[in-house]
């Protein structure tokens, strides 16, 4: 069996930033406008007025302070409330492929790997902008990579499930080098008109080069072990899909065609699932809490991460042991733990161990135990 290693990581960060204050100002203007337009119905009690959002609530409930998006003009326009991402011709690179290529180039440069040496591209993300041809094959073509490529979707856990898939292929000897790419345009899928969730997501793309450990040309992270698990739940759900036009009423602007969640239930049910998953994975690998120098967790909620950090380490994590990036990026679905890894791993000394963990819709949870080498 060939051991695998993460040899490069890259992050593409969109140019547009929305602070909580700017987000709340536009949401409240939208709410005031909607309430004025529906004043009679609100007065008669047939519809409820839309309540104002609050930047203080957002920071206290989630830890999020701002988010990057591909287009903020539409999101912040109370008459629009979604991003504008103009359609491209079939001859132009797609927007997801373009973001993925930017992150991939950074990861390849860090690994010192030429695109022609890549045998596999996985585009692992929560949404894909079309059904076919696969975004991964477009990324493969734009990069000039070899081998084969395919798309994967396990919502927030897409990246860790992608890492396991690539690692297993390297172990089995069917490939030597893989790119696992996570372009996430969460802003196009989020309901910006719903104050319960309008603050949660941002856009980004991340990429990892995973190769046979003996091919690594510089410092890298040996992948000691990966573990994935799923358990069906409707608490994070989206009912948009290719059967839409076959169903009466599905062509309307229905709320359940965007991101839906019961946040409180997710919080209560996912936390024990993730804590037990990590504990079992560590025990199976003979890794104790004292052996872990760093946790790169899924970036959904600061309180959630604080809780998981305490459970895994058996104490409050020290400064830098469990880096959060959600204050700057918000929840970027599958890319969150990889941004944390990319930005907060270079300082680890050889022999130091860390754990990447993602969790979310499905439910799904994926963990990867790595060790710094070189
Ligand atoms: N401003 C002011 N007040 C608000 C706001 C707001 N913006 N939003 C809600 N409130 C109010 C509520 O109405 C409620 O009022 P009341 O008590 O009067 O009913 C009160 O504040 C408390 O609301 P909540 O109970 O909803 O607040 P919570 O403390 O539970 O915090 C969170 C909400 C932050 C959403 C929290 O529940 C949470 O983080 N839960 C975990 C969620 C999570 O991890 N989900 C994972 C989803 S990501 C994923 O799986 C990927 C999916 C696929 C990607 C999709 C891409 C878009």
GROMACS .gro file of C-alpha atoms and ligand atoms in nm:
model
  431
    1UNK     CA    1   0.000   0.000   0.000
    2UNK     CA    2   0.136   0.341  -0.101
    3UNK     CA    3   0.115   0.609   0.174
    4UNK     CA    4  -0.034   0.944   0.063
    5UNK     CA    5   0.049   1.301   0.166
    6UNK     CA    6  -0.092   1.652   0.133
    7UNK     CA    7   0.187   1.844  -0.038
    8UNK     CA    8   0.012   2.168  -0.139
    9UNK     CA    9  -0.287   2.380  -0.046
   10UNK     CA   10  -0.440   2.684  -0.213
   11UNK     CA   11  -0.720   2.932  -0.141
   12UNK     CA   12  -0.898   3.159  -0.390
   13UNK     CA   13  -1.070   3.446  -0.206
   14UNK     CA   14  -1.331   3.652  -0.398
   15UNK     CA   15  -1.280   4.028  -0.425
   16UNK     CA   16  -1.612   4.139  -0.269
   17UNK     CA   17  -1.653   4.164   0.110
   18UNK     CA   18  -1.978   4.215   0.303
   19UNK     CA   19  -1.956   4.312   0.671
   20UNK     CA   20  -2.236   4.225   0.913
   21UNK     CA   21  -2.330   4.594   0.933
   22UNK     CA   22  -2.365   4.627   0.553
   23UNK     CA   23  -2.558   4.299   0.532
   24UNK     CA   24  -2.800   4.398   0.807
   25UNK     CA   25  -2.854   4.749   0.661
   26UNK     CA   26  -2.964   4.606   0.325
   27UNK     CA   27  -3.174   4.328   0.487
   28UNK     CA   28  -3.354   4.581   0.707
   29UNK     CA   29  -3.420   4.808   0.406
   30UNK     CA   30  -3.566   4.504   0.224
   31UNK     CA   31  -3.781   4.417   0.531
   32UNK     CA   32  -3.912   4.777   0.560
   33UNK     CA   33  -3.995   4.783   0.189
   34UNK     CA   34  -4.170   4.443   0.201
   35UNK     CA   35  -4.362   4.537   0.517
   36UNK     CA   36  -4.480   4.866   0.357
   37UNK     CA   37  -4.594   4.678   0.045
   38UNK     CA   38  -4.786   4.426   0.260
   39UNK     CA   39  -4.910   4.672   0.526
   40UNK     CA   40  -5.277   4.580   0.485
   41UNK     CA   41  -5.221   4.206   0.507
   42UNK     CA   42  -4.992   4.254   0.806
   43UNK     CA   43  -5.258   4.472   0.979
   44UNK     CA   44  -5.526   4.207   0.913
   45UNK     CA   45  -5.301   3.936   1.058
   46UNK     CA   46  -5.294   3.723   0.740
   47UNK     CA   47  -4.915   3.758   0.702
   48UNK     CA   48  -4.642   3.830   0.955
   49UNK     CA   49  -4.421   4.136   0.921
   50UNK     CA   50  -4.052   4.063   0.850
   51UNK     CA   51  -3.850   4.140   1.165
   52UNK     CA   52  -3.522   4.332   1.148
   53UNK     CA   53  -3.189   4.150   1.156
   54UNK     CA   54  -2.910   4.256   1.391
   55UNK     CA   55  -2.532   4.254   1.356
   56UNK     CA   56  -2.497   4.195   1.731
   57UNK     CA   57  -2.714   3.880   1.708
   58UNK     CA   58  -2.512   3.748   1.414
   59UNK     CA   59  -2.176   3.790   1.587
   60UNK     CA   60  -2.302   3.648   1.918
   61UNK     CA   61  -2.489   3.348   1.764
   62UNK     CA   62  -2.227   3.248   1.506
   63UNK     CA   63  -1.894   3.431   1.549
   64UNK     CA   64  -1.920   3.552   1.186
   65UNK     CA   65  -1.810   3.913   1.124
   66UNK     CA   66  -1.796   3.931   0.744
   67UNK     CA   67  -1.799   3.713   0.433
   68UNK     CA   68  -1.644   3.716   0.082
   69UNK     CA   69  -1.880   3.678  -0.216
   70UNK     CA   70  -1.847   3.663  -0.595
   71UNK     CA   71  -2.091   3.955  -0.635
   72UNK     CA   72  -2.220   4.182  -0.364
   73UNK     CA   73  -2.412   4.430  -0.581
   74UNK     CA   74  -2.725   4.215  -0.609
   75UNK     CA   75  -2.706   4.078  -0.253
   76UNK     CA   76  -2.696   4.429  -0.105
   77UNK     CA   77  -2.970   4.567  -0.333
   78UNK     CA   78  -3.300   4.542  -0.137
   79UNK     CA   79  -3.485   4.506  -0.469
   80UNK     CA   80  -3.275   4.202  -0.571
   81UNK     CA   81  -3.138   4.009  -0.265
   82UNK     CA   82  -2.923   3.758  -0.455
   83UNK     CA   83  -2.589   3.780  -0.636
   84UNK     CA   84  -2.572   3.866  -1.006
   85UNK     CA   85  -2.347   3.620  -1.186
   86UNK     CA   86  -2.399   3.677  -1.559
   87UNK     CA   87  -2.442   3.367  -1.775
   88UNK     CA   88  -2.134   3.273  -1.977
   89UNK     CA   89  -2.122   3.117  -2.321
   90UNK     CA   90  -2.045   2.745  -2.348
   91UNK     CA   91  -1.705   2.842  -2.492
   92UNK     CA   92  -1.605   3.047  -2.183
   93UNK     CA   93  -1.470   2.884  -1.864
   94UNK     CA   94  -1.747   2.833  -1.608
   95UNK     CA   95  -1.733   3.039  -1.289
   96UNK     CA   96  -1.679   2.736  -1.061
   97UNK     CA   97  -1.402   2.604  -1.285
   98UNK     CA   98  -1.237   2.948  -1.290
   99UNK     CA   99  -1.239   2.970  -0.908
  100UNK     CA  100  -1.119   2.611  -0.879
  101UNK     CA  101  -0.833   2.667  -1.123
  102UNK     CA  102  -0.712   2.972  -0.924
  103UNK     CA  103  -0.702   2.769  -0.599
  104UNK     CA  104  -0.545   2.471  -0.779
  105UNK     CA  105  -0.262   2.680  -0.926
  106UNK     CA  106  -0.169   2.802  -0.575
  107UNK     CA  107  -0.176   2.443  -0.440
  108UNK     CA  108   0.031   2.309  -0.733
  109UNK     CA  109   0.291   2.588  -0.690
  110UNK     CA  110   0.324   2.504  -0.320
  111UNK     CA  111   0.365   2.133  -0.397
  112UNK     CA  112   0.612   2.202  -0.680
  113UNK     CA  113   0.400   1.980  -0.905
  114UNK     CA  114   0.341   2.045  -1.275
  115UNK     CA  115  -0.023   2.022  -1.390
  116UNK     CA  116   0.073   1.749  -1.641
  117UNK     CA  117   0.172   1.526  -1.345
  118UNK     CA  118  -0.182   1.519  -1.203
  119UNK     CA  119  -0.366   1.187  -1.258
  120UNK     CA  120  -0.699   1.275  -1.096
  121UNK     CA  121  -0.908   1.591  -1.041
  122UNK     CA  122  -1.202   1.573  -0.802
  123UNK     CA  123  -1.434   1.874  -0.784
  124UNK     CA  124  -1.588   1.817  -0.440
  125UNK     CA  125  -1.847   2.082  -0.353
  126UNK     CA  126  -2.198   2.142  -0.214
  127UNK     CA  127  -2.337   2.253  -0.549
  128UNK     CA  128  -2.231   2.214  -0.909
  129UNK     CA  129  -2.338   2.479  -1.157
  130UNK     CA  130  -2.456   2.220  -1.410
  131UNK     CA  131  -2.513   1.846  -1.424
  132UNK     CA  132  -2.267   1.774  -1.706
  133UNK     CA  133  -2.003   1.787  -1.834
  134UNK     CA  134  -1.844   1.758  -1.489
  135UNK     CA  135  -1.686   2.075  -1.349
  136UNK     CA  136  -1.386   1.858  -1.255
  137UNK     CA  137  -1.330   1.767  -1.622
  138UNK     CA  138  -1.343   2.135  -1.715
  139UNK     CA  139  -1.083   2.211  -1.444
  140UNK     CA  140  -0.870   1.921  -1.573
  141UNK     CA  141  -0.886   2.066  -1.926
  142UNK     CA  142  -0.817   2.428  -1.818
  143UNK     CA  143  -0.513   2.314  -1.618
  144UNK     CA  144  -0.385   2.072  -1.880
  145UNK     CA  145  -0.392   1.789  -1.627
  146UNK     CA  146  -0.383   1.424  -1.727
  147UNK     CA  147  -0.574   1.119  -1.611
  148UNK     CA  148  -0.942   1.150  -1.522
  149UNK     CA  149  -1.178   1.374  -1.328
  150UNK     CA  150  -1.519   1.364  -1.162
  151UNK     CA  151  -1.754   1.568  -0.942
  152UNK     CA  152  -1.857   1.474  -0.588
  153UNK     CA  153  -2.118   1.623  -0.355
  154UNK     CA  154  -2.137   1.551   0.017
  155UNK     CA  155  -2.237   1.911   0.111
  156UNK     CA  156  -2.011   2.049   0.388
  157UNK     CA  157  -1.811   1.725   0.403
  158UNK     CA  158  -1.726   1.718   0.031
  159UNK     CA  159  -1.358   1.807   0.087
  160UNK     CA  160  -1.281   1.540   0.348
  161UNK     CA  161  -1.472   1.276   0.153
  162UNK     CA  162  -1.271   1.387  -0.153
  163UNK     CA  163  -0.946   1.351   0.045
  164UNK     CA  164  -1.042   0.996   0.146
  165UNK     CA  165  -1.131   0.907  -0.215
  166UNK     CA  166  -0.799   1.039  -0.352
  167UNK     CA  167  -0.599   0.885  -0.066
  168UNK     CA  168  -0.756   0.543  -0.120
  169UNK     CA  169  -0.674   0.556  -0.493
  170UNK     CA  170  -0.312   0.646  -0.415
  171UNK     CA  171  -0.294   0.366  -0.158
  172UNK     CA  172  -0.434   0.119  -0.410
  173UNK     CA  173  -0.185   0.232  -0.675
  174UNK     CA  174  -0.440   0.348  -0.935
  175UNK     CA  175  -0.311   0.709  -0.929
  176UNK     CA  176   0.004   0.892  -0.814
  177UNK     CA  177  -0.119   1.249  -0.772
  178UNK     CA  178  -0.461   1.409  -0.724
  179UNK     CA  179  -0.610   1.755  -0.698
  180UNK     CA  180  -0.911   1.784  -0.467
  181UNK     CA  181  -1.082   2.114  -0.552
  182UNK     CA  182  -1.367   2.282  -0.359
  183UNK     CA  183  -1.523   2.584  -0.535
  184UNK     CA  184  -1.816   2.696  -0.318
  185UNK     CA  185  -2.058   2.965  -0.440
  186UNK     CA  186  -2.281   2.946  -0.134
  187UNK     CA  187  -2.416   3.297  -0.203
  188UNK     CA  188  -2.618   3.169  -0.501
  189UNK     CA  189  -2.786   2.904  -0.287
  190UNK     CA  190  -2.855   3.108   0.026
  191UNK     CA  191  -3.191   3.277   0.095
  192UNK     CA  192  -3.075   3.633   0.164
  193UNK     CA  193  -3.437   3.734   0.245
  194UNK     CA  194  -3.452   3.507   0.555
  195UNK     CA  195  -3.300   3.663   0.867
  196UNK     CA  196  -3.256   3.320   1.033
  197UNK     CA  197  -2.988   3.226   0.780
  198UNK     CA  198  -2.896   3.531   0.567
  199UNK     CA  199  -2.567   3.577   0.753
  200UNK     CA  200  -2.439   3.218   0.743
  201UNK     CA  201  -2.253   3.166   0.414
  202UNK     CA  202  -1.976   3.308   0.195
  203UNK     CA  203  -1.795   3.212  -0.127
  204UNK     CA  204  -1.441   3.075  -0.174
  205UNK     CA  205  -1.246   2.799  -0.350
  206UNK     CA  206  -0.984   2.572  -0.197
  207UNK     CA  207  -0.761   2.303  -0.344
  208UNK     CA  208  -0.525   2.035  -0.211
  209UNK     CA  209  -0.255   1.843  -0.393
  210UNK     CA  210  -0.247   1.486  -0.260
  211UNK     CA  211   0.032   1.263  -0.382
  212UNK     CA  212   0.220   0.945  -0.309
  213UNK     CA  213   0.430   1.036  -0.004
  214UNK     CA  214   0.756   0.920  -0.164
  215UNK     CA  215   0.702   1.173  -0.448
  216UNK     CA  216   0.678   1.475  -0.213
  217UNK     CA  217   0.952   1.726  -0.295
  218UNK     CA  218   0.931   1.939   0.021
  219UNK     CA  219   0.768   1.966   0.365
  220UNK     CA  220   0.428   1.794   0.362
  221UNK     CA  221   0.158   1.633   0.573
  222UNK     CA  222   0.150   1.253   0.566
  223UNK     CA  223  -0.210   1.128   0.569
  224UNK     CA  224  -0.212   0.876   0.855
  225UNK     CA  225  -0.579   0.790   0.836
  226UNK     CA  226  -0.918   0.905   0.702
  227UNK     CA  227  -1.270   0.825   0.823
  228UNK     CA  228  -1.612   0.919   0.681
  229UNK     CA  229  -1.964   0.866   0.816
  230UNK     CA  230  -2.320   0.966   0.717
  231UNK     CA  231  -2.667   0.947   0.877
  232UNK     CA  232  -2.978   1.070   0.695
  233UNK     CA  233  -3.144   1.388   0.825
  234UNK     CA  234  -3.387   1.643   0.680
  235UNK     CA  235  -3.265   1.918   0.914
  236UNK     CA  236  -3.047   2.069   0.641
  237UNK     CA  237  -3.228   2.031   0.310
  238UNK     CA  238  -3.280   2.174  -0.036
  239UNK     CA  239  -3.561   2.063  -0.271
  240UNK     CA  240  -3.430   2.214  -0.594
  241UNK     CA  241  -3.325   1.962  -0.857
  242UNK     CA  242  -3.368   1.828  -1.207
  243UNK     CA  243  -3.720   1.694  -1.135
  244UNK     CA  244  -3.838   2.049  -1.060
  245UNK     CA  245  -4.037   2.107  -1.381
  246UNK     CA  246  -4.206   1.768  -1.353
  247UNK     CA  247  -4.386   1.872  -1.035
  248UNK     CA  248  -4.680   2.111  -1.001
  249UNK     CA  249  -4.588   2.432  -0.819
  250UNK     CA  250  -4.214   2.369  -0.834
  251UNK     CA  251  -4.148   2.648  -1.086
  252UNK     CA  252  -4.245   2.908  -0.826
  253UNK     CA  253  -3.993   3.103  -0.616
  254UNK     CA  254  -4.039   2.857  -0.329
  255UNK     CA  255  -3.848   2.896  -0.003
  256UNK     CA  256  -3.739   2.530  -0.001
  257UNK     CA  257  -3.559   2.576  -0.335
  258UNK     CA  258  -3.284   2.756  -0.139
  259UNK     CA  259  -3.086   2.648   0.169
  260UNK     CA  260  -3.314   2.537   0.452
  261UNK     CA  261  -3.210   2.431   0.801
  262UNK     CA  262  -3.336   2.380   1.151
  263UNK     CA  263  -3.025   2.533   1.306
  264UNK     CA  264  -3.103   2.446   1.669
  265UNK     CA  265  -3.161   2.077   1.585
  266UNK     CA  266  -2.847   2.065   1.370
  267UNK     CA  267  -2.653   2.209   1.660
  268UNK     CA  268  -2.791   1.952   1.908
  269UNK     CA  269  -2.765   1.646   1.684
  270UNK     CA  270  -2.440   1.709   1.495
  271UNK     CA  271  -2.225   1.798   1.797
  272UNK     CA  272  -2.246   1.455   1.968
  273UNK     CA  273  -2.213   1.281   1.630
  274UNK     CA  274  -1.893   1.471   1.547
  275UNK     CA  275  -1.741   1.439   1.895
  276UNK     CA  276  -1.799   1.060   1.898
  277UNK     CA  277  -1.670   1.027   1.540
  278UNK     CA  278  -1.343   1.205   1.618
  279UNK     CA  279  -1.296   1.015   1.949
  280UNK     CA  280  -1.350   0.677   1.775
  281UNK     CA  281  -1.117   0.771   1.488
  282UNK     CA  282  -0.840   0.880   1.725
  283UNK     CA  283  -0.882   0.569   1.943
  284UNK     CA  284  -0.866   0.340   1.638
  285UNK     CA  285  -0.539   0.505   1.533
  286UNK     CA  286  -0.390   0.509   1.884
  287UNK     CA  287  -0.381   0.891   1.879
  288UNK     CA  288  -0.438   1.058   2.218
  289UNK     CA  289  -0.555   1.415   2.274
  290UNK     CA  290  -0.200   1.510   2.385
  291UNK     CA  291  -0.069   1.392   2.047
  292UNK     CA  292  -0.272   1.649   1.850
  293UNK     CA  293  -0.102   1.984   1.790
  294UNK     CA  294  -0.384   2.131   1.581
  295UNK     CA  295  -0.752   2.095   1.493
  296UNK     CA  296  -0.877   2.234   1.162
  297UNK     CA  297  -1.253   2.213   1.206
  298UNK     CA  298  -1.550   2.281   0.980
  299UNK     CA  299  -1.628   2.652   0.999
  300UNK     CA  300  -2.001   2.688   1.071
  301UNK     CA  301  -2.027   2.827   1.420
  302UNK     CA  302  -1.774   2.943   1.682
  303UNK     CA  303  -1.964   2.796   1.978
  304UNK     CA  304  -1.980   2.460   1.800
  305UNK     CA  305  -1.605   2.464   1.736
  306UNK     CA  306  -1.527   2.568   2.095
  307UNK     CA  307  -1.736   2.272   2.217
  308UNK     CA  308  -1.573   2.019   1.982
  309UNK     CA  309  -1.225   2.152   2.066
  310UNK     CA  310  -1.291   2.103   2.440
  311UNK     CA  311  -1.432   1.752   2.382
  312UNK     CA  312  -1.142   1.637   2.163
  313UNK     CA  313  -0.860   1.788   2.370
  314UNK     CA  314  -1.025   1.740   2.711
  315UNK     CA  315  -0.952   2.106   2.794
  316UNK     CA  316  -0.993   2.455   2.648
  317UNK     CA  317  -0.783   2.477   2.330
  318UNK     CA  318  -0.489   2.713   2.365
  319UNK     CA  319  -0.441   3.011   2.134
  320UNK     CA  320  -0.381   2.885   1.780
  321UNK     CA  321  -0.450   2.518   1.854
  322UNK     CA  322  -0.793   2.531   1.691
  323UNK     CA  323  -0.783   2.819   1.443
  324UNK     CA  324  -1.113   2.966   1.326
  325UNK     CA  325  -1.146   3.153   0.997
  326UNK     CA  326  -1.527   3.185   1.006
  327UNK     CA  327  -1.509   3.537   1.146
  328UNK     CA  328  -1.362   3.647   0.809
  329UNK     CA  329  -1.509   3.395   0.561
  330UNK     CA  330  -1.838   3.285   0.730
  331UNK     CA  331  -1.944   2.926   0.654
  332UNK     CA  332  -1.796   2.829   0.318
  333UNK     CA  333  -1.935   2.475   0.335
  334UNK     CA  334  -1.677   2.212   0.236
  335UNK     CA  335  -1.395   2.467   0.199
  336UNK     CA  336  -1.399   2.593   0.560
  337UNK     CA  337  -1.171   2.337   0.727
  338UNK     CA  338  -0.937   2.350   0.425
  339UNK     CA  339  -0.902   2.731   0.450
  340UNK     CA  340  -0.813   2.685   0.820
  341UNK     CA  341  -0.561   2.415   0.724
  342UNK     CA  342  -0.409   2.619   0.440
  343UNK     CA  343  -0.366   2.931   0.650
  344UNK     CA  344  -0.264   2.771   0.981
  345UNK     CA  345  -0.042   2.470   0.920
  346UNK     CA  346   0.296   2.589   0.786
  347UNK     CA  347   0.434   2.659   1.135
  348UNK     CA  348   0.396   2.300   1.263
  349UNK     CA  349   0.722   2.119   1.340
  350UNK     CA  350   0.811   1.779   1.186
  351UNK     CA  351   0.634   1.502   1.378
  352UNK     CA  352   0.343   1.727   1.485
  353UNK     CA  353   0.001   1.574   1.429
  354UNK     CA  354  -0.327   1.744   1.342
  355UNK     CA  355  -0.685   1.661   1.251
  356UNK     CA  356  -0.901   1.805   0.972
  357UNK     CA  357  -1.273   1.758   1.034
  358UNK     CA  358  -1.583   1.859   0.839
  359UNK     CA  359  -1.952   1.807   0.917
  360UNK     CA  360  -2.288   1.919   0.789
  361UNK     CA  361  -2.580   1.830   0.564
  362UNK     CA  362  -2.656   1.464   0.512
  363UNK     CA  363  -2.573   1.445   0.802
  364UNK     CA  364  -2.211   1.385   0.710
  365UNK     CA  365  -1.881   1.391   0.897
  366UNK     CA  366  -1.528   1.334   0.768
  367UNK     CA  367  -1.197   1.336   0.957
  368UNK     CA  368  -0.837   1.319   0.838
  369UNK     CA  369  -0.541   1.263   1.073
  370UNK     CA  370  -0.218   1.410   0.934
  371UNK     CA  371   0.147   1.430   1.047
  372UNK     CA  372   0.396   1.698   0.951
  373UNK     CA  373   0.703   1.564   0.771
  374UNK     CA  374   1.015   1.717   0.620
  375LIG     N1  375  -3.111   3.893   1.376
  375LIG     C1  376  -3.179   3.903   1.493
  375LIG     N2  377  -3.246   3.800   1.547
  375LIG     C2  378  -3.246   3.682   1.482
  375LIG     C3  379  -3.179   3.665   1.359
  375LIG     C4  380  -3.110   3.776   1.306
  375LIG     N3  381  -3.044   3.768   1.189
  375LIG     N4  382  -3.196   3.538   1.318
  375LIG     C5  383  -3.272   3.477   1.410
  375LIG     N5  384  -3.304   3.563   1.509
  375LIG     C6  385  -3.387   3.539   1.626
  375LIG     C7  386  -3.477   3.417   1.605
  375LIG     O1  387  -3.596   3.454   1.539
  375LIG     C8  388  -3.501   3.374   1.749
  375LIG     O2  389  -3.601   3.458   1.806
  375LIG     P1  390  -3.707   3.396   1.912
  375LIG     O3  391  -3.624   3.346   2.027
  375LIG     O4  392  -3.791   3.513   1.943
  375LIG     O5  393  -3.777   3.286   1.837
  375LIG     C9  394  -3.369   3.404   1.818
  375LIG     O6  395  -3.304   3.503   1.737
  375LIG    C10  396  -3.281   3.282   1.828
  375LIG     O7  397  -3.273   3.221   1.696
  375LIG     P2  398  -3.211   3.078   1.672
  375LIG     O8  399  -3.268   2.981   1.769
  375LIG     O9  400  -3.223   3.044   1.526
  375LIG    O10  401  -3.058   3.112   1.705
  375LIG     P3  402  -2.940   3.013   1.739
  375LIG    O11  403  -2.879   3.055   1.865
  375LIG    O12  404  -2.976   2.870   1.723
  375LIG    O13  405  -2.833   3.050   1.624
  375LIG    C11  406  -2.751   2.955   1.418
  375LIG    C12  407  -2.865   3.029   1.488
  375LIG    C13  408  -2.629   3.045   1.419
  375LIG    C14  409  -2.792   2.925   1.275
  375LIG    C15  410  -2.718   2.825   1.496
  375LIG    O14  411  -2.836   2.752   1.520
  375LIG    C16  412  -2.620   2.735   1.425
  375LIG    O15  413  -2.512   2.772   1.389
  375LIG     N6  414  -2.656   2.608   1.410
  375LIG    C17  415  -2.573   2.509   1.344
  375LIG    C18  416  -2.592   2.524   1.201
  375LIG    C19  417  -2.495   2.445   1.121
  375LIG    O16  418  -2.388   2.410   1.156
  375LIG     N7  419  -2.540   2.415   1.003
  375LIG    C20  420  -2.459   2.352   0.909
  375LIG    C21  421  -2.508   2.403   0.782
  375LIG     S1  422  -2.388   2.408   0.664
  375LIG    C22  423  -2.402   2.270   0.566
  375LIG    O17  424  -2.431   2.165   0.607
  375LIG    C23  425  -2.381   2.290   0.422
  375LIG    C24  426  -2.512   2.280   0.353
  375LIG    C25  427  -2.491   2.286   0.207
  375LIG    C26  428  -2.428   2.419   0.167
  375LIG    C27  429  -2.526   2.521   0.137
  375LIG    C28  430  -2.465   2.640   0.072
  375LIG    C29  431  -2.555   2.763   0.083
   0.00000   0.00000   0.00000
